[in-house]
Short mmCIF file of C-alpha atoms in Angstrom, two decimals:
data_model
loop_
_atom_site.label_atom_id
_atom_site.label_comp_id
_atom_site.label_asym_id
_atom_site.label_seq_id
_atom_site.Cartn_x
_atom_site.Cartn_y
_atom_site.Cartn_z
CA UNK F 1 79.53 161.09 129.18
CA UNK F 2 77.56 162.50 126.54
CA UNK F 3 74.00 163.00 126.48
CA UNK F 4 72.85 160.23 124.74
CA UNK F 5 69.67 161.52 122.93
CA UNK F 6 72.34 163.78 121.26
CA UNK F 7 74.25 161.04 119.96
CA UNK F 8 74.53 160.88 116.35
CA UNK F 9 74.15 158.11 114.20
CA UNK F 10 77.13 157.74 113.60
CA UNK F 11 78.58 158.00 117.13
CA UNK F 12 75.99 154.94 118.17
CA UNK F 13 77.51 153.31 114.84
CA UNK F 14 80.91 153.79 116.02
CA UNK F 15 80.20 152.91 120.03
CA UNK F 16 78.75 149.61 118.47
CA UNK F 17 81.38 148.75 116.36
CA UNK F 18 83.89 148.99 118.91
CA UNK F 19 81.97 147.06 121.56
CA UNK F 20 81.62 144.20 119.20
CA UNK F 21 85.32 144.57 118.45
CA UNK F 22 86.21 144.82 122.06
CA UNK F 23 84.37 141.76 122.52
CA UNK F 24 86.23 139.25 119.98
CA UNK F 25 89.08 141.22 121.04
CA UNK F 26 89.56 140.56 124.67
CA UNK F 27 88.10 136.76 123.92
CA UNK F 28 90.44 135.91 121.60
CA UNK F 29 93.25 137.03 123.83
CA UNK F 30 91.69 134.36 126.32
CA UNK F 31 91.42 132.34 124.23
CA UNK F 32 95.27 132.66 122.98
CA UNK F 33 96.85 131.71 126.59
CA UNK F 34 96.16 128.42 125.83
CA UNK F 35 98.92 128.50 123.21
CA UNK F 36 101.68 126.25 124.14
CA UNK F 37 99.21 125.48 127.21
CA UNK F 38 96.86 123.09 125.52
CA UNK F 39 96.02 119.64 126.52
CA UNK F 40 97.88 117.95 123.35
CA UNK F 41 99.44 119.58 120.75
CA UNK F 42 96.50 119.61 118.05
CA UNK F 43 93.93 120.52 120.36
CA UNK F 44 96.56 123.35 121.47
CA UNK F 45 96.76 123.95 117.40
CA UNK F 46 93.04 124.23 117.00
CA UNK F 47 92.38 126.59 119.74
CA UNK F 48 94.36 129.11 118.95
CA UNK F 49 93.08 129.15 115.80
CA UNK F 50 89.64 129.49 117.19
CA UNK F 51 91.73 132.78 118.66
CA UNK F 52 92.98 133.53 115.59
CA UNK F 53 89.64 134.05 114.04
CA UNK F 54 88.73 136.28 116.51
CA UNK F 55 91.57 138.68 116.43
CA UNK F 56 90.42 138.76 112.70
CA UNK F 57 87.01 139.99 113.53
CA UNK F 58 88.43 142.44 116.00
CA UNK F 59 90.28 144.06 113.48
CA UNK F 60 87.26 144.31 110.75
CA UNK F 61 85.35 145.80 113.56
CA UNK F 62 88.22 148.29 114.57
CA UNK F 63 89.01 149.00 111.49
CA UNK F 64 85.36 149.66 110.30
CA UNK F 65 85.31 152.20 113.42
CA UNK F 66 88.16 154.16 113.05
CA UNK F 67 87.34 154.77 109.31
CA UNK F 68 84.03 156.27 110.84
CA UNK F 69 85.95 158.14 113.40
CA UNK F 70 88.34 159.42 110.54
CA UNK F 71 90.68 161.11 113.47
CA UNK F 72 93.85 159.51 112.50
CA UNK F 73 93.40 157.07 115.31
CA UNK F 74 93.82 153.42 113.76
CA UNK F 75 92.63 149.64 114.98
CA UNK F 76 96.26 149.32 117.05
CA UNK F 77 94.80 152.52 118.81
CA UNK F 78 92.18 151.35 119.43
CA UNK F 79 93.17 148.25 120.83
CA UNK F 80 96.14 148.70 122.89
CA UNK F 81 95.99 152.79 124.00
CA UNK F 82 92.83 152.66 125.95
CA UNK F 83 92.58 151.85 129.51
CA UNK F 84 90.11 149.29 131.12
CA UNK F 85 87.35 151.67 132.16
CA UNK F 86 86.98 152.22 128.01
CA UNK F 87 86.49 149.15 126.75
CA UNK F 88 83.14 148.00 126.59
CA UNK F 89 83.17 143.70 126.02
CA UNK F 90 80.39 142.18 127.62
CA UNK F 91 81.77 140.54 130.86
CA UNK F 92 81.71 136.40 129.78
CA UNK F 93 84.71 137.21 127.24
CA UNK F 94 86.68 138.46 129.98
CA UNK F 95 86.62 135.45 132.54
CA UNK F 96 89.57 133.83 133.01
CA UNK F 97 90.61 130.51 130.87
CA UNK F 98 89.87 128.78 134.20
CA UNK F 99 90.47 124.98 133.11
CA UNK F 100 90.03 123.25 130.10
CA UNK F 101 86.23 122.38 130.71
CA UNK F 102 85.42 125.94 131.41
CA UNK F 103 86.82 127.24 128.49
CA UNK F 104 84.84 124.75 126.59
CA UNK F 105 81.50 125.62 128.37
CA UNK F 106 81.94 129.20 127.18
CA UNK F 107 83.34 128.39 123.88
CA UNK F 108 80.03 126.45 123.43
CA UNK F 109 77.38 128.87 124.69
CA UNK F 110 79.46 131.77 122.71
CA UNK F 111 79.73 129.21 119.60
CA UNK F 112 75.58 128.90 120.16
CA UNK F 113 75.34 132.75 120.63
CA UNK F 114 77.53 134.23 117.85
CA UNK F 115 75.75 131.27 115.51
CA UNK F 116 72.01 133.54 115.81
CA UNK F 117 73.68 136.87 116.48
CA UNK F 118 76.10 137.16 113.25
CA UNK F 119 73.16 135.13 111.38
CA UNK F 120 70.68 138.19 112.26
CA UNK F 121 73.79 140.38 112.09
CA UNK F 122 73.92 139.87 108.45
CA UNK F 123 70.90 141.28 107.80
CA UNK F 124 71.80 144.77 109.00
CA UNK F 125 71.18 147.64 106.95
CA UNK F 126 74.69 149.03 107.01
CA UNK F 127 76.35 146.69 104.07
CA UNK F 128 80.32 146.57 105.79
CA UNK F 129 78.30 145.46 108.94
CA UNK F 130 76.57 142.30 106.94
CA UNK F 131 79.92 141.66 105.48
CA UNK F 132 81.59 140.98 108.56
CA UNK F 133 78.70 139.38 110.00
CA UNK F 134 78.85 137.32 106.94
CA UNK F 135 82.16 135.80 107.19
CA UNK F 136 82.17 135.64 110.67
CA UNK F 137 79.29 133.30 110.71
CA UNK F 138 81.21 130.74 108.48
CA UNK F 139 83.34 130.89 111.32
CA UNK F 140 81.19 130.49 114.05
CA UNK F 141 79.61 127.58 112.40
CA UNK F 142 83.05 125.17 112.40
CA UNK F 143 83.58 126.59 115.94
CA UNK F 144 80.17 124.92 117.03
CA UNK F 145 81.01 121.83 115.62
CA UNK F 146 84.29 121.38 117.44
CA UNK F 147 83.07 122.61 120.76
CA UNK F 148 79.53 120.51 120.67
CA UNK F 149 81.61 116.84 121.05
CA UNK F 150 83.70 118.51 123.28
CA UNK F 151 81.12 119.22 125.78
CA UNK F 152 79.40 115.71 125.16
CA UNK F 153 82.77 114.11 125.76
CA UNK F 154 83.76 115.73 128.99
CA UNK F 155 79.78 115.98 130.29
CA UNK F 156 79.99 111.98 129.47
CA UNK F 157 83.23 110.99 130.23
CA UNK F 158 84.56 110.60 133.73
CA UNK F 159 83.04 111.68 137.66
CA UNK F 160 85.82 114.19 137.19
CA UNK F 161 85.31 115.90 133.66
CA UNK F 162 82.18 116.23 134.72
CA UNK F 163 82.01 118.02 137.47
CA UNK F 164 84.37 119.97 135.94
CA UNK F 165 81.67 120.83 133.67
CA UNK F 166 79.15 121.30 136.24
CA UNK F 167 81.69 123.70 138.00
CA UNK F 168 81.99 125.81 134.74
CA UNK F 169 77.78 125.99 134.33
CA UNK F 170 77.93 127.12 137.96
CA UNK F 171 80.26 130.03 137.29
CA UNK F 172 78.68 130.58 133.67
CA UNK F 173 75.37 130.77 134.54
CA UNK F 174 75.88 134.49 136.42
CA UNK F 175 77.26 135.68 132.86
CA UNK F 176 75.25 134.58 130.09
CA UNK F 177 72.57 136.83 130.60
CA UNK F 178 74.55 139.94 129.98
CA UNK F 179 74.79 138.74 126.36
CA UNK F 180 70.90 139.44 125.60
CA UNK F 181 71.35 143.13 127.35
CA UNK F 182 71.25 146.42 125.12
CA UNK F 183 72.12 149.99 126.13
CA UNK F 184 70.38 152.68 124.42
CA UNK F 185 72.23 153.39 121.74
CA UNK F 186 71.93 149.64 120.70
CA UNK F 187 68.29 149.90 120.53
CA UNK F 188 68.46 152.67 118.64
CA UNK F 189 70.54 151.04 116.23
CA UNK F 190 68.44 148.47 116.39
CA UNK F 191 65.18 150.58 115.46
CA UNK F 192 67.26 151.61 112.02
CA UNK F 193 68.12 148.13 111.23
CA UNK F 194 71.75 148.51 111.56
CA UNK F 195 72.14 146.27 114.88
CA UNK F 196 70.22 143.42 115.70
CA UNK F 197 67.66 143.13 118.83
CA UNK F 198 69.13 140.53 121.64
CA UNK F 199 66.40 140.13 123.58
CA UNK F 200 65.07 138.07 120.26
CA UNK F 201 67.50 135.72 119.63
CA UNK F 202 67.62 134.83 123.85
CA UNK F 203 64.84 132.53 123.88
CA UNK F 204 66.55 130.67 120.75
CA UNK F 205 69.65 130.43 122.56
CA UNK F 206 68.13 129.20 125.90
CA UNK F 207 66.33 126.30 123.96
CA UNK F 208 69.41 125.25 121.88
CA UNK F 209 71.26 124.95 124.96
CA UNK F 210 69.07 123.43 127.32
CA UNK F 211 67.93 120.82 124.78
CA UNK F 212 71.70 120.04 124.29
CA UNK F 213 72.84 120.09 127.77
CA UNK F 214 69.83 118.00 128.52
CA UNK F 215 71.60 114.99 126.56
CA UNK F 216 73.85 114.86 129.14
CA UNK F 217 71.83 115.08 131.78
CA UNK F 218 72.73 118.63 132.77
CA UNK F 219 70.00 121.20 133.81
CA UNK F 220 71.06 124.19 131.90
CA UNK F 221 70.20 127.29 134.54
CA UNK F 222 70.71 130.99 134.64
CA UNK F 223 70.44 133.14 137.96
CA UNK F 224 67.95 135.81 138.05
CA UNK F 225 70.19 138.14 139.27
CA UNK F 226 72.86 138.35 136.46
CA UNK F 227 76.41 140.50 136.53
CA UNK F 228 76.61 143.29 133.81
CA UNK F 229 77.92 146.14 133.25
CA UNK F 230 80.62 145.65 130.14
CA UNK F 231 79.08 147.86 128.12
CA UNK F 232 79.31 150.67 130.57
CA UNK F 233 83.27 150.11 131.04
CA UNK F 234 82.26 148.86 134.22
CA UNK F 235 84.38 145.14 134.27
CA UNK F 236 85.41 142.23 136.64
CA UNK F 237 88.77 142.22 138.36
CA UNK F 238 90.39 140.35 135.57
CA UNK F 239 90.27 142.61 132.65
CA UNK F 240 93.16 144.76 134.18
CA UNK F 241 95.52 142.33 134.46
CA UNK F 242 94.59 141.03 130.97
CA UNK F 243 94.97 144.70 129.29
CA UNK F 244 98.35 144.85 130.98
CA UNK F 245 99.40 141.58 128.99
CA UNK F 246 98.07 142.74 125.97
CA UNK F 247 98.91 146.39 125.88
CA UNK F 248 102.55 145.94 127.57
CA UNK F 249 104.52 146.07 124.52
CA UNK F 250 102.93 149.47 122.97
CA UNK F 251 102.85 151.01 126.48
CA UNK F 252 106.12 150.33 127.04
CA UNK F 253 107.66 151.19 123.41
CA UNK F 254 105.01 153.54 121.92
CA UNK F 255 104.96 153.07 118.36
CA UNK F 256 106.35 150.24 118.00
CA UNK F 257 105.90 148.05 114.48
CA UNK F 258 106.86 144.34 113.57
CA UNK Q 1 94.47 114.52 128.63
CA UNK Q 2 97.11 111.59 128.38
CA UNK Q 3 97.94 110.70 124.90
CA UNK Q 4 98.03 107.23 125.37
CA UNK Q 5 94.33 107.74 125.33
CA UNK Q 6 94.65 109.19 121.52
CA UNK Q 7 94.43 107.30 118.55
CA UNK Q 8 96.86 108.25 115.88
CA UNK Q 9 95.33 109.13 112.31
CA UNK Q 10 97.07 109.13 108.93
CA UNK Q 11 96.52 112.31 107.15
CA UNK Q 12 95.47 112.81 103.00
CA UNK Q 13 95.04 115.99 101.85
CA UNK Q 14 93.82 117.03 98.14
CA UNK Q 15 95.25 120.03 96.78
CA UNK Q 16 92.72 121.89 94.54
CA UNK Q 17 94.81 120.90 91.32
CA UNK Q 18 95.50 117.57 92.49
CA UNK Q 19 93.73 114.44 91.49
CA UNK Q 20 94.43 112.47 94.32
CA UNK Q 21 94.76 112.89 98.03
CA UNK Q 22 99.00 112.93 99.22
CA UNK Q 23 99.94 111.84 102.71
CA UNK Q 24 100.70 114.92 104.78
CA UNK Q 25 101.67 113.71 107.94
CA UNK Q 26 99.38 112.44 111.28
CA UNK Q 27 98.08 113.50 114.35
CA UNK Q 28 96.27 112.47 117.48
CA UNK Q 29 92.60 112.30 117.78
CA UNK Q 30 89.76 110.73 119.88
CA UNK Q 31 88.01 109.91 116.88
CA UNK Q 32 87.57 109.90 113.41
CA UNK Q 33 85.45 113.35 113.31
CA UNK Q 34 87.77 114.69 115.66
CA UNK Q 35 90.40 113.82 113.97
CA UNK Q 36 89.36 115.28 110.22
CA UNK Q 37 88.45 118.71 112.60
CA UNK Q 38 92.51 118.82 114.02
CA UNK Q 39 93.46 117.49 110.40
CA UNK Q 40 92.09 120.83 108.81
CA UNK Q 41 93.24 122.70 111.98
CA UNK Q 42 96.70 121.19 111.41
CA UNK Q 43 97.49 120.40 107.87
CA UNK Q 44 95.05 123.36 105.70
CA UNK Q 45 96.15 126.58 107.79
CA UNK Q 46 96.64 127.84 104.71
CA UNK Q 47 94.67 126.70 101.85
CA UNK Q 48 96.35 123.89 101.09
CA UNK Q 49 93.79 121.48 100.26
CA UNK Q 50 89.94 120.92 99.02
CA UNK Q 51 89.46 117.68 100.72
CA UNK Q 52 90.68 115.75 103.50
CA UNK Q 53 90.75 111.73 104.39
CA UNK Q 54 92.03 110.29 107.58
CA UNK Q 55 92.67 106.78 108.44
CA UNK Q 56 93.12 105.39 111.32
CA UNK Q 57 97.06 103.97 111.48
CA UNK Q 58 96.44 100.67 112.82
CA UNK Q 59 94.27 100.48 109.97
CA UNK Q 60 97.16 100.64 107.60
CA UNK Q 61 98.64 96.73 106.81
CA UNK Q 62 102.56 98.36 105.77
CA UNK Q 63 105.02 96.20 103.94
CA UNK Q 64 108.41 96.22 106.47
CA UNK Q 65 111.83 96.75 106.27
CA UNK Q 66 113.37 93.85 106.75
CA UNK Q 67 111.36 91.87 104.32
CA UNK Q 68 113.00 94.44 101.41
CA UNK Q 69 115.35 91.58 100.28
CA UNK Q 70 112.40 89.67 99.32
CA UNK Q 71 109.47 91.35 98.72
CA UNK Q 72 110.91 94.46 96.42
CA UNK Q 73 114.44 93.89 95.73
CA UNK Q 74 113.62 91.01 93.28
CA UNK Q 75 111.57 93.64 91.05
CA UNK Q 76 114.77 95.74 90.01
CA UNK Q 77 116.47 91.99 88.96
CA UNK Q 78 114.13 91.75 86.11
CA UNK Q 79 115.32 93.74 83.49
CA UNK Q 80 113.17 92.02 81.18
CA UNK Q 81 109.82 93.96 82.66
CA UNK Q 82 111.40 97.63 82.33
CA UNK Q 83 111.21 99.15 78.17
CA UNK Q 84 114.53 99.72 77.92
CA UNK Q 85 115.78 95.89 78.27
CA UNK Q 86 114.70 95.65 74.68
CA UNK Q 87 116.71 96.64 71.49
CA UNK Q 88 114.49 98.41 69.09
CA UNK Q 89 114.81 97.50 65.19
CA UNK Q 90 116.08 100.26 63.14
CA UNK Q 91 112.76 101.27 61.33
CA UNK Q 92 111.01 102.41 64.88
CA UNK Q 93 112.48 105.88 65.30
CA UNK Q 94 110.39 107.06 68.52
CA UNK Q 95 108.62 105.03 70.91
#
């Protein structure tokens, strides 16, 4: 690890752009094993294209990055030749699909989140930054508006959707705090106005999505004591056996192109 | 979730040239706002359209099949409504 006072700009540049990229990376592979899995075929369709959209952002982030890097190494490098202990996605994109209702639950409180993130986001000094933030906030806002009746409808529909729901809050609720953390060389991103400072959009979040769980009757909660460690490389059981879905085909033919 | 739960919507979509919206196909929805959401999801993947209507199927009064010996077949036995029934005089060239 290296020291991090030394790190240059442009290493914290490049650390951040990956993070973000590993984080709408490994997502929208959740995300994506709902293809073919979905509840009905257009709910199936619209998922995956919620997936889709972050695969897109992966790859502006990635590619952003290894332009930086300059060392040859390209977004499929990135991507699919590093091992688990590299990748740096905050830990609520990893969790397992779970059921339908979970995957809803995050979709909304990452729908919520990525909303005031990418908004600040596009703000940032560094202009390629603002540009993805940009379009990925368009985005971000149609996602919202699909998840936000989906979370009425299952918190409101029947004894079972709902506890459903309540199941997923219960799981959730260990996760979401991770989202508001920052390792050093965020905040000193953050201090040149090229990232944007978490801790200020938490509050934001937490009222947005206790006033809207709150229409449903559900307490929105978070425990004090919340897991974390994605940004350190440091992950939950699950990302292993996710990376060795994703990677398997360029592990097992190096190289290989469509 | 059981389909038989799921309404079934008629799909419009207006292409940015078009003037008016062109059935596209349908889909399944809980709603009417759900359904415009899986409509663009669905039927505007790729750009096709600028706007979007859905209607609700049973909301659709359709003429049927077996009435076509009465209610459109005795349209094509009046030759009399179509242009071409009628001999033009000499002097009109183009019409």
């Amino acid at each position: 690890m290296k020291d991090e006072i030394n790190c240059t700009e442009l290493e914290n540049l490049t650390r951040f752009l990956i993070a973000l990229g590993d984080d709408s990376v490994i997502y929208s592979h959740r995300l994506s094993e709902w293809c073919s899995n979905g509840p009905y075929l257009e709910e199936d369709i619209a998922l995956t294209n919620v997936a889709l959209d972050y695969t897109g952002r992966a790859r502006l982030f990635y590619q952003y990055a290894a332009k930086l890097e300059d060392n040859g190494k390209t977004e499929d490098d990135i991507a699919y030749l590093r091992t688990e202990r590299e990748f740096t996605n905050l830990l609520i994109h990893e969790l397992p699909i779970n059921d339908f209702a979970f995957t809803m639950l995050r979709q909304y409180f990452m729908d919520v989140f990525y909303c005031l993130y990418l908004q600040a986001l596009s703000g940032s000094k560094d202009e390629s930054l603002s540009a993805i933030a940009t379009k990925a906030l368009k985005e971000s806002h149609y996602h919202l508006k699909r998840s936000e009746p989906w979370i009425k409808l299952l918190a409101q529909g029947t004894d079972e959707s709902r506890q459903r729901i309540l199941r997923a809050q219960a799981e959730l609720e260990n996760f979401t705090g991770e989202l508001f953390l920052m390792e050093t060389w965020e905040v000193q991103l953050v201090d040149q106005g090229i990232a944007v400072d978490r801790s200020l959009i938490q509050l934001e979040w937490e009222r947005q999505v206790s006033a809207f769980l709150a229409e449903s009757n559900i307490q929105f909660t978070q425990t004090q004591l919340q897991v974390s460690g994605g940004r350190c490389g440091i992950h939950t059981e699950h990302l292993g056996h996710l990376l060795s879905e994703m990677q398997y085909l360029q592990r097992t033919y190096p190289g290989m192109k469509w | 979730m059981n389909q038989e739960y799921l309404s079934t919507y008629e799909v419009f979509v207006r292409s940015a040239r078009g003037l008016d919206h062109k059935h596209v196909g349908s889909l399944h929805a809980e709603n009417s706002q759900q359904a415009l959401m899986y409509a663009r999801d669905v039927y505007t993947r790729r750009s096709e359209g600028v706007s979007i209507w859905v209607v609700e199927a049973i909301n659709i009064t359709a003429s049927q099949e077996e009435d076509v010996e009465s209610f459109i077949e005795p349209m094509d036995e009046k030759k009399y409504r179509h242009a071409s029934h009628y001999q033009l005089p000499d002097k009109i060239d183009n019409m």
